[in-house]
C-alpha atoms as a PDB file:
ATOM      1  CA  UNK A   1     -78.485 -96.473 -17.762  1.00  0.00           C
ATOM      2  CA  UNK A   2     -76.751 -96.749 -14.414  1.00  0.00           C
ATOM      3  CA  UNK A   3     -73.326 -95.133 -14.910  1.00  0.00           C
ATOM      4  CA  UNK A   4     -71.859 -97.367 -12.203  1.00  0.00           C
ATOM      5  CA  UNK A   5     -71.944-100.539 -14.262  1.00  0.00           C
ATOM      6  CA  UNK A   6     -68.650-102.408 -13.952  1.00  0.00           C
ATOM      7  CA  UNK A   7     -67.295-103.738 -17.248  1.00  0.00           C
ATOM      8  CA  UNK A   8     -64.557-106.385 -17.421  1.00  0.00           C
ATOM      9  CA  UNK A   9     -62.407-106.144 -20.548  1.00  0.00           C
ATOM     10  CA  UNK A  10     -60.451-109.343 -21.223  1.00  0.00           C
ATOM     11  CA  UNK A  11     -57.871-109.020 -23.994  1.00  0.00           C
ATOM     12  CA  UNK A  12     -54.151-109.613 -24.356  1.00  0.00           C
ATOM     13  CA  UNK A  13     -53.666-106.438 -26.431  1.00  0.00           C
ATOM     14  CA  UNK A  14     -52.753-103.586 -24.026  1.00  0.00           C
ATOM     15  CA  UNK A  15     -53.488-100.915 -26.640  1.00  0.00           C
ATOM     16  CA  UNK A  16     -56.990-102.250 -27.263  1.00  0.00           C
ATOM     17  CA  UNK A  17     -57.620-102.466 -23.507  1.00  0.00           C
ATOM     18  CA  UNK A  18     -56.505 -98.846 -23.136  1.00  0.00           C
ATOM     19  CA  UNK A  19     -58.735 -97.677 -26.003  1.00  0.00           C
ATOM     20  CA  UNK A  20     -61.814 -99.528 -24.759  1.00  0.00           C
ATOM     21  CA  UNK A  21     -61.178 -98.439 -21.152  1.00  0.00           C
ATOM     22  CA  UNK A  22     -60.924 -94.804 -22.202  1.00  0.00           C
ATOM     23  CA  UNK A  23     -64.177 -94.953 -24.194  1.00  0.00           C
ATOM     24  CA  UNK A  24     -66.094 -96.768 -21.461  1.00  0.00           C
ATOM     25  CA  UNK A  25     -64.833 -94.541 -18.646  1.00  0.00           C
ATOM     26  CA  UNK A  26     -65.812 -91.483 -20.706  1.00  0.00           C
ATOM     27  CA  UNK A  27     -69.372 -92.878 -20.734  1.00  0.00           C
ATOM     28  CA  UNK A  28     -69.366 -93.299 -16.951  1.00  0.00           C
ATOM     29  CA  UNK A  29     -68.603 -96.997 -16.666  1.00  0.00           C
ATOM     30  CA  UNK A  30     -66.245 -98.510 -14.126  1.00  0.00           C
ATOM     31  CA  UNK A  31     -63.661-100.640 -15.963  1.00  0.00           C
ATOM     32  CA  UNK A  32     -61.610-103.601 -14.793  1.00  0.00           C
ATOM     33  CA  UNK A  33     -59.241-105.519 -17.038  1.00  0.00           C
ATOM     34  CA  UNK A  34     -57.644-108.922 -17.512  1.00  0.00           C
ATOM     35  CA  UNK A  35     -54.875-109.912 -19.926  1.00  0.00           C
ATOM     36  CA  UNK A  36     -55.410-113.682 -19.998  1.00  0.00           C
ATOM     37  CA  UNK A  37     -58.160-116.229 -19.479  1.00  0.00           C
ATOM     38  CA  UNK A  38     -57.193-117.294 -15.975  1.00  0.00           C
ATOM     39  CA  UNK A  39     -57.098-113.695 -14.770  1.00  0.00           C
ATOM     40  CA  UNK A  40     -60.467-113.135 -16.449  1.00  0.00           C
ATOM     41  CA  UNK A  41     -62.094-115.987 -14.517  1.00  0.00           C
ATOM     42  CA  UNK A  42     -60.540-114.776 -11.280  1.00  0.00           C
ATOM     43  CA  UNK A  43     -61.858-111.237 -11.805  1.00  0.00           C
ATOM     44  CA  UNK A  44     -65.304-112.463 -12.814  1.00  0.00           C
ATOM     45  CA  UNK A  45     -65.485-114.333  -9.497  1.00  0.00           C
ATOM     46  CA  UNK A  46     -64.055-111.560  -7.316  1.00  0.00           C
ATOM     47  CA  UNK A  47     -65.359-108.404  -9.022  1.00  0.00           C
ATOM     48  CA  UNK A  48     -68.770-109.579 -10.277  1.00  0.00           C
ATOM     49  CA  UNK A  49     -68.843-107.318 -13.350  1.00  0.00           C
ATOM     50  CA  UNK A  50     -72.082-106.189 -14.963  1.00  0.00           C
ATOM     51  CA  UNK A  51     -70.804-107.343 -18.360  1.00  0.00           C
ATOM     52  CA  UNK A  52     -67.703-108.995 -19.849  1.00  0.00           C
ATOM     53  CA  UNK A  53     -66.029-108.109 -23.153  1.00  0.00           C
ATOM     54  CA  UNK A  54     -64.028-111.244 -23.933  1.00  0.00           C
ATOM     55  CA  UNK A  55     -61.375-111.869 -26.585  1.00  0.00           C
ATOM     56  CA  UNK A  56     -61.388-115.387 -28.018  1.00  0.00           C
ATOM     57  CA  UNK A  57     -57.621-115.689 -28.433  1.00  0.00           C
ATOM     58  CA  UNK A  58     -55.851-115.115 -25.114  1.00  0.00           C
ATOM     59  CA  UNK A  59     -52.930-116.787 -23.364  1.00  0.00           C
ATOM     60  CA  UNK A  60     -53.249-119.366 -20.578  1.00  0.00           C
ATOM     61  CA  UNK A  61     -56.945-120.013 -21.250  1.00  0.00           C
ATOM     62  CA  UNK A  62     -58.763-119.004 -24.418  1.00  0.00           C
ATOM     63  CA  UNK A  63     -61.951-116.972 -24.433  1.00  0.00           C
ATOM     64  CA  UNK A  64     -64.119-119.892 -25.524  1.00  0.00           C
ATOM     65  CA  UNK A  65     -63.065-121.879 -22.444  1.00  0.00           C
ATOM     66  CA  UNK A  66     -63.569-118.828 -20.194  1.00  0.00           C
ATOM     67  CA  UNK A  67     -67.047-118.422 -21.661  1.00  0.00           C
ATOM     68  CA  UNK A  68     -67.897-122.108 -21.145  1.00  0.00           C
ATOM     69  CA  UNK A  69     -66.750-122.006 -17.523  1.00  0.00           C
ATOM     70  CA  UNK A  70     -68.652-118.798 -16.827  1.00  0.00           C
ATOM     71  CA  UNK A  71     -71.888-120.111 -18.285  1.00  0.00           C
ATOM     72  CA  UNK A  72     -71.619-123.385 -16.335  1.00  0.00           C
ATOM     73  CA  UNK A  73     -71.180-121.529 -13.013  1.00  0.00           C
ATOM     74  CA  UNK A  74     -74.593-120.636 -11.569  1.00  0.00           C
ATOM     75  CA  UNK A  75     -73.052-117.766  -9.602  1.00  0.00           C
ATOM     76  CA  UNK A  76     -71.921-115.868 -12.702  1.00  0.00           C
ATOM     77  CA  UNK A  77     -73.812-117.447 -15.612  1.00  0.00           C
ATOM     78  CA  UNK A  78     -76.217-114.478 -15.733  1.00  0.00           C
ATOM     79  CA  UNK A  79     -73.406-112.016 -16.599  1.00  0.00           C
ATOM     80  CA  UNK A  80     -73.679-110.990 -20.278  1.00  0.00           C
ATOM     81  CA  UNK A  81     -70.653-111.669 -22.471  1.00  0.00           C
ATOM     82  CA  UNK A  82     -69.687-109.962 -25.721  1.00  0.00           C
ATOM     83  CA  UNK A  83     -67.046-111.898 -27.637  1.00  0.00           C
ATOM     84  CA  UNK A  84     -64.688-109.456 -29.353  1.00  0.00           C
ATOM     85  CA  UNK A  85     -62.207-111.152 -31.630  1.00  0.00           C
ATOM     86  CA  UNK A  86     -60.345-111.210 -34.917  1.00  0.00           C
ATOM     87  CA  UNK A  87     -61.886-114.594 -35.725  1.00  0.00           C
ATOM     88  CA  UNK A  88     -64.330-114.064 -38.586  1.00  0.00           C
ATOM     89  CA  UNK A  89     -65.231-117.658 -39.373  1.00  0.00           C
ATOM     90  CA  UNK A  90     -68.815-118.806 -39.122  1.00  0.00           C
ATOM     91  CA  UNK A  91     -67.698-121.793 -37.017  1.00  0.00           C
ATOM     92  CA  UNK A  92     -66.186-119.534 -34.344  1.00  0.00           C
ATOM     93  CA  UNK A  93     -69.209-117.242 -34.228  1.00  0.00           C
ATOM     94  CA  UNK A  94     -71.616-120.170 -33.914  1.00  0.00           C
ATOM     95  CA  UNK A  95     -69.402-121.811 -31.267  1.00  0.00           C
ATOM     96  CA  UNK A  96     -69.349-118.629 -29.169  1.00  0.00           C
ATOM     97  CA  UNK A  97     -73.121-118.223 -29.378  1.00  0.00           C
ATOM     98  CA  UNK A  98     -73.738-121.901 -28.587  1.00  0.00           C
ATOM     99  CA  UNK A  99     -71.490-121.623 -25.521  1.00  0.00           C
ATOM    100  CA  UNK A 100     -73.582-118.737 -24.250  1.00  0.00           C
ATOM    101  CA  UNK A 101     -72.142-115.523 -25.667  1.00  0.00           C
ATOM    102  CA  UNK A 102     -74.773-112.808 -25.736  1.00  0.00           C
ATOM    103  CA  UNK A 103     -73.179-111.007 -28.675  1.00  0.00           C
ATOM    104  CA  UNK A 104     -70.173-111.234 -30.981  1.00  0.00           C
ATOM    105  CA  UNK A 105     -68.107-108.499 -32.651  1.00  0.00           C
ATOM    106  CA  UNK A 106     -65.232-108.940 -35.080  1.00  0.00           C
ATOM    107  CA  UNK A 107     -62.057-106.824 -34.885  1.00  0.00           C
ATOM    108  CA  UNK A 108     -61.531-104.237 -36.149  1.00  0.00           C
ATOM    109  CA  UNK A 109     -64.746-102.839 -34.747  1.00  0.00           C
ATOM    110  CA  UNK A 110     -66.431 -99.465 -34.481  1.00  0.00           C
ATOM    111  CA  UNK A 111     -66.252 -98.317 -30.833  1.00  0.00           C
ATOM    112  CA  UNK A 112     -69.746 -96.817 -31.030  1.00  0.00           C
ATOM    113  CA  UNK A 113     -71.120-100.195 -32.110  1.00  0.00           C
ATOM    114  CA  UNK A 114     -69.533-101.877 -29.087  1.00  0.00           C
ATOM    115  CA  UNK A 115     -71.010 -99.196 -26.822  1.00  0.00           C
ATOM    116  CA  UNK A 116     -74.457 -99.623 -28.384  1.00  0.00           C
ATOM    117  CA  UNK A 117     -74.396-103.412 -28.013  1.00  0.00           C
ATOM    118  CA  UNK A 118     -73.090-103.149 -24.466  1.00  0.00           C
ATOM    119  CA  UNK A 119     -75.810-100.647 -23.521  1.00  0.00           C
ATOM    120  CA  UNK A 120     -78.511-102.855 -25.019  1.00  0.00           C
ATOM    121  CA  UNK A 121     -77.363-105.896 -23.051  1.00  0.00           C
ATOM    122  CA  UNK A 122     -77.148-103.912 -19.817  1.00  0.00           C
ATOM    123  CA  UNK A 123     -80.642-102.518 -20.356  1.00  0.00           C
ATOM    124  CA  UNK A 124     -81.937-106.081 -20.727  1.00  0.00           C
ATOM    125  CA  UNK A 125     -80.257-107.021 -17.438  1.00  0.00           C
ATOM    126  CA  UNK A 126     -81.792-104.105 -15.496  1.00  0.00           C
ATOM    127  CA  UNK A 127     -85.194-105.777 -14.833  1.00  0.00           C
ATOM    128  CA  UNK A 128     -83.441-108.872 -13.433  1.00  0.00           C
ATOM    129  CA  UNK A 129     -81.537-106.816 -10.865  1.00  0.00           C
ATOM    130  CA  UNK A 130     -84.641-105.206  -9.396  1.00  0.00           C
END
């Protein structure tokens, strides 16, 4: 895996952002963060991350709307998205997947599972970048 992959973490919980950032940086990833949906969309457009970890419940613009806008924008629709949220309901999971999420994890989560899912999605993207 290319250790220079840039990961955008979008969550309104500063502690969770810090934890995920620490784990990802320790694995060699570059990390950028956003604390609300509008900032997330702005950073997706300006930073062009390799992958987005997106919380469903954020201020200003929820994660489902961010996901919908990303997947309808041809310039960034190819960027994989992992929804990471406390929402456990089947309806929310199905909605995220139908809107284009590549994966979905429910909080609390095992950090190693997030890393494994993230690595798998990035490995799938590698042939497209060549």
